[in-house]
């Protein structure tokens, strides 16, 4: 427990610091995180007997993240043309499979692309949160992280003390409806507190974001649990002592980030 607490403390410091240090540090840090998470995802696939095309997968991950990062930094038509480079990098996923001797080439291709959709795309959306209303604004990604952590903490504490009714026992035996509701309430409460300091949105929208993070964050957690149980693995990795892998820490993040960005995009741009 002590190791877990120390690791969690320093991890939060690094995460918050990356948001506060400006758009260059922010962009670079979350690109690295996305690649590490993709590495764990492909590693889990390999443990299950698959052979995803990791080299072309990493190349595509870097291109997807970087191209969209440039587009949000500088919203000019010339940068949008960079999207056509993805036709070349995506072709590499299929071409690489030609040089491998495997019994399920299409399955390997499919899981390579799935990693990009499941891991890289959410990090791309999270990065774009900081530019949703123009210039770099750390309030949006920082608020997202605070509400995500509030949900996780609230669900854990309420579930541990009052949890009785299983939420989805087949995939996550420890999660309860009481914990889920506790996470929603606490995350929404943190959203309201954020509205007092971050005036970009009305309190109703910040609370709505907190509820969305709780709902889709929990679903993301369940989806990753389903995936790990299907290959009989407890943790996605061991990079974080006491916490497992990065995917274990970002499971809720992966589903919630695109949903929150979509919600805020329409709220901010009405």
XYZ file of C-alpha atoms in Angstrom:
270
model
C 0.000 0.000 0.000
C 2.865 2.377 0.807
C 4.511 1.712 -2.560
C 1.184 2.238 -4.308
C 0.617 5.557 -2.517
C 4.128 6.866 -3.274
C 3.889 5.852 -6.942
C 0.448 7.420 -7.245
C 1.609 10.678 -5.654
C 4.586 11.153 -7.977
C 2.573 10.044 -11.002
C -0.043 12.726 -10.285
C 2.684 15.353 -9.837
C 4.182 14.459 -13.210
C 0.759 14.428 -14.911
C -0.237 17.827 -13.530
C 3.209 19.266 -14.242
C 3.025 18.199 -17.886
C -0.237 20.119 -18.257
C 1.089 23.274 -16.592
C 4.428 23.490 -18.436
C 3.003 24.724 -21.733
C 1.897 23.187 -25.001
C 5.293 21.741 -26.019
C 5.791 19.735 -22.816
C 2.102 18.831 -22.771
C 2.120 17.531 -26.336
C 5.388 15.611 -26.005
C 4.490 14.022 -22.666
C 1.164 12.639 -23.830
C 2.668 11.393 -27.081
C 5.149 9.364 -25.019
C 2.379 8.134 -22.735
C 0.270 7.069 -25.705
C 3.185 5.090 -27.164
C 3.852 3.368 -23.837
C 0.173 2.432 -23.526
C 0.162 1.142 -27.114
C 3.262 -0.914 -26.298
C 1.385 -2.520 -23.408
C -1.676 -3.158 -25.577
C 0.363 -4.915 -28.238
C 2.213 -6.824 -25.506
C -1.081 -8.141 -24.154
C -2.030 -9.248 -27.667
C 1.251 -11.114 -28.014
C 0.560 -12.924 -24.731
C -2.749 -14.074 -26.189
C -0.989 -15.579 -29.216
C -1.481 -12.750 -31.716
C 1.264 -10.984 -33.653
C 0.284 -7.329 -34.180
C 2.540 -5.325 -36.475
C 4.135 -3.235 -33.764
C 6.620 -1.334 -35.916
C 4.003 0.011 -38.326
C 1.621 0.465 -35.414
C 4.048 2.779 -33.606
C 4.783 4.709 -36.794
C 1.081 5.268 -37.363
C 0.560 6.250 -33.733
C 3.240 8.933 -33.999
C 1.808 10.223 -37.272
C -1.807 10.288 -36.073
C -0.979 12.095 -32.848
C 1.521 14.500 -34.435
C -0.600 15.441 -37.443
C -3.621 16.273 -35.333
C -1.383 18.116 -32.868
C -0.098 20.342 -35.674
C -3.660 20.915 -36.864
C -4.833 22.146 -33.464
C -1.689 24.253 -32.963
C -2.176 25.952 -36.330
C -5.646 25.587 -37.822
C -4.667 26.259 -41.418
C -5.711 24.365 -44.574
C -2.098 23.551 -45.458
C -1.710 21.506 -42.285
C -4.925 19.605 -42.972
C -3.293 18.245 -46.123
C -0.887 16.325 -43.885
C -3.747 13.900 -43.203
C -3.082 12.346 -46.615
C 0.236 11.053 -45.275
C -1.809 8.587 -43.244
C -2.661 6.730 -46.459
C 1.015 5.786 -46.705
C 1.543 4.906 -43.065
C -1.662 2.843 -42.903
C -0.575 0.941 -45.997
C 2.545 -0.082 -44.088
C 0.410 -2.085 -41.640
C -0.769 -4.307 -44.493
C 2.553 -4.393 -46.322
C 4.481 -5.436 -43.204
C 2.255 -8.506 -42.909
C 3.425 -9.686 -46.353
C 6.889 -10.323 -44.936
C 5.704 -12.357 -41.940
C 4.845 -16.029 -41.808
C 1.655 -16.246 -39.747
C -1.519 -18.292 -39.785
C -3.820 -15.294 -39.207
C -2.504 -12.261 -41.120
C -5.832 -10.410 -41.203
C -6.235 -10.874 -37.449
C -2.796 -9.363 -36.870
C -3.693 -6.403 -39.080
C -7.019 -5.955 -37.305
C -5.467 -5.879 -33.826
C -2.747 -3.502 -34.994
C -5.420 -1.052 -36.141
C -7.523 -1.712 -33.031
C -4.602 -0.553 -30.890
C -4.528 2.746 -32.763
C -8.274 3.238 -32.317
C -8.429 2.110 -28.691
C -5.240 3.810 -27.435
C -3.833 6.453 -29.786
C -7.056 8.177 -30.837
C -8.200 8.888 -27.230
C -4.837 10.498 -26.413
C -5.217 12.595 -29.550
C -8.626 13.798 -28.359
C -7.252 14.549 -24.897
C -4.439 16.628 -26.366
C -6.978 18.531 -28.480
C -8.924 19.451 -25.323
C -6.314 22.091 -24.562
C -7.062 23.839 -27.874
C -10.811 23.425 -28.038
C -11.483 27.161 -27.961
C -8.368 28.353 -29.763
C -4.991 28.963 -28.050
C -3.529 26.509 -25.549
C -5.588 26.471 -22.354
C -4.558 23.995 -19.658
C -7.855 24.395 -17.795
C -9.695 21.826 -19.909
C -7.220 18.905 -19.677
C -6.457 19.674 -16.028
C -10.171 19.743 -15.160
C -10.604 16.444 -17.018
C -7.850 14.785 -14.986
C -9.154 16.150 -11.678
C -12.655 14.827 -12.342
C -11.310 11.489 -13.582
C -9.262 11.039 -10.396
C -12.217 12.205 -8.289
C -14.383 9.557 -9.903
C -11.834 6.796 -9.308
C -11.255 7.852 -5.701
C -14.954 8.325 -4.952
C -15.927 4.996 -6.495
C -13.184 3.205 -4.546
C -13.979 4.755 -1.157
C -17.762 4.506 -1.421
C -17.599 1.010 -2.884
C -15.207 -0.195 -0.175
C -17.376 1.121 2.653
C -20.913 0.793 1.305
C -20.680 -1.442 -1.753
C -23.170 -4.305 -1.761
C -24.675 -4.639 -5.239
C -22.332 -5.869 -7.957
C -22.129 -3.615 -11.010
C -20.773 -6.059 -13.610
C -19.463 -9.074 -11.727
C -18.562 -11.075 -14.825
C -15.849 -8.588 -15.779
C -15.030 -6.759 -12.535
C -16.145 -8.536 -9.331
C -15.126 -5.666 -7.025
C -17.125 -2.893 -8.690
C -20.491 -2.059 -7.178
C -23.435 0.162 -8.045
C -22.900 2.031 -4.789
C -19.308 2.763 -5.759
C -20.359 3.834 -9.241
C -22.960 6.255 -7.872
C -20.432 7.580 -5.355
C -17.972 8.234 -8.170
C -20.609 10.084 -10.197
C -21.599 12.294 -7.254
C -18.024 13.137 -6.256
C -16.887 13.741 -9.823
C -19.883 16.006 -10.430
C -19.129 17.822 -7.165
C -15.548 18.411 -8.249
C -16.936 19.699 -11.547
C -18.929 22.293 -9.642
C -15.848 23.345 -7.637
C -13.890 23.658 -10.860
C -16.541 26.035 -12.219
C -15.699 28.438 -9.385
C -12.099 28.776 -10.612
C -12.290 27.972 -14.331
C -14.889 30.353 -15.826
C -14.686 29.022 -19.387
C -17.880 27.013 -18.860
C -21.032 27.398 -16.809
C -21.213 25.161 -13.732
C -23.883 23.002 -15.381
C -21.478 22.078 -18.160
C -18.590 21.331 -15.797
C -20.880 19.080 -13.740
C -22.101 17.424 -16.949
C -18.494 16.734 -17.926
C -17.907 15.158 -14.513
C -20.907 12.866 -15.002
C -19.769 11.909 -18.503
C -16.297 11.088 -17.196
C -17.780 8.896 -14.444
C -20.086 7.033 -16.792
C -17.725 6.432 -19.710
C -14.680 6.132 -17.469
C -16.357 3.229 -15.674
C -17.272 1.625 -18.992
C -13.666 1.983 -20.156
C -12.478 0.310 -16.965
C -14.885 -2.581 -17.538
C -13.809 -2.959 -21.164
C -10.140 -3.228 -20.219
C -11.027 -5.708 -17.451
C -12.942 -7.767 -20.032
C -9.939 -7.721 -22.327
C -7.468 -8.766 -19.608
C -9.752 -11.519 -18.325
C -10.102 -12.903 -21.846
C -6.344 -13.576 -21.889
C -6.060 -14.366 -18.157
C -3.827 -11.393 -17.273
C -4.082 -9.374 -14.054
C -2.091 -6.254 -15.005
C -1.304 -4.715 -18.380
C 2.315 -4.179 -17.310
C 4.615 -3.389 -14.394
C 5.905 0.098 -15.103
C 4.092 1.603 -12.090
C 5.009 -0.178 -8.822
C 1.853 -1.046 -6.925
C -0.398 0.023 -9.803
C 0.474 -2.329 -12.648
C 0.739 -0.894 -16.126
C -0.150 2.416 -17.697
C -3.189 0.925 -19.415
C -4.473 -0.008 -15.962
C -4.294 3.685 -14.988
C -5.713 5.016 -18.263
C -8.499 2.518 -18.937
C -11.254 4.983 -18.001
C -9.424 7.809 -19.756
C -9.496 5.997 -23.113
C -13.263 5.943 -23.482
C -14.033 9.206 -21.686
C -11.616 11.558 -23.506
C -13.264 11.382 -26.974
C -16.761 11.672 -25.458
C -15.844 14.707 -23.348
C -14.112 16.396 -26.281
C -17.178 15.863 -28.467
C -19.464 17.287 -25.785
C -17.257 20.322 -25.175
C -16.753 20.938 -28.890
C -20.458 21.493 -29.398
C -20.828 23.433 -26.128
C -17.893 25.763 -26.770
C -18.677 26.316 -30.434
C -22.423 27.023 -30.251
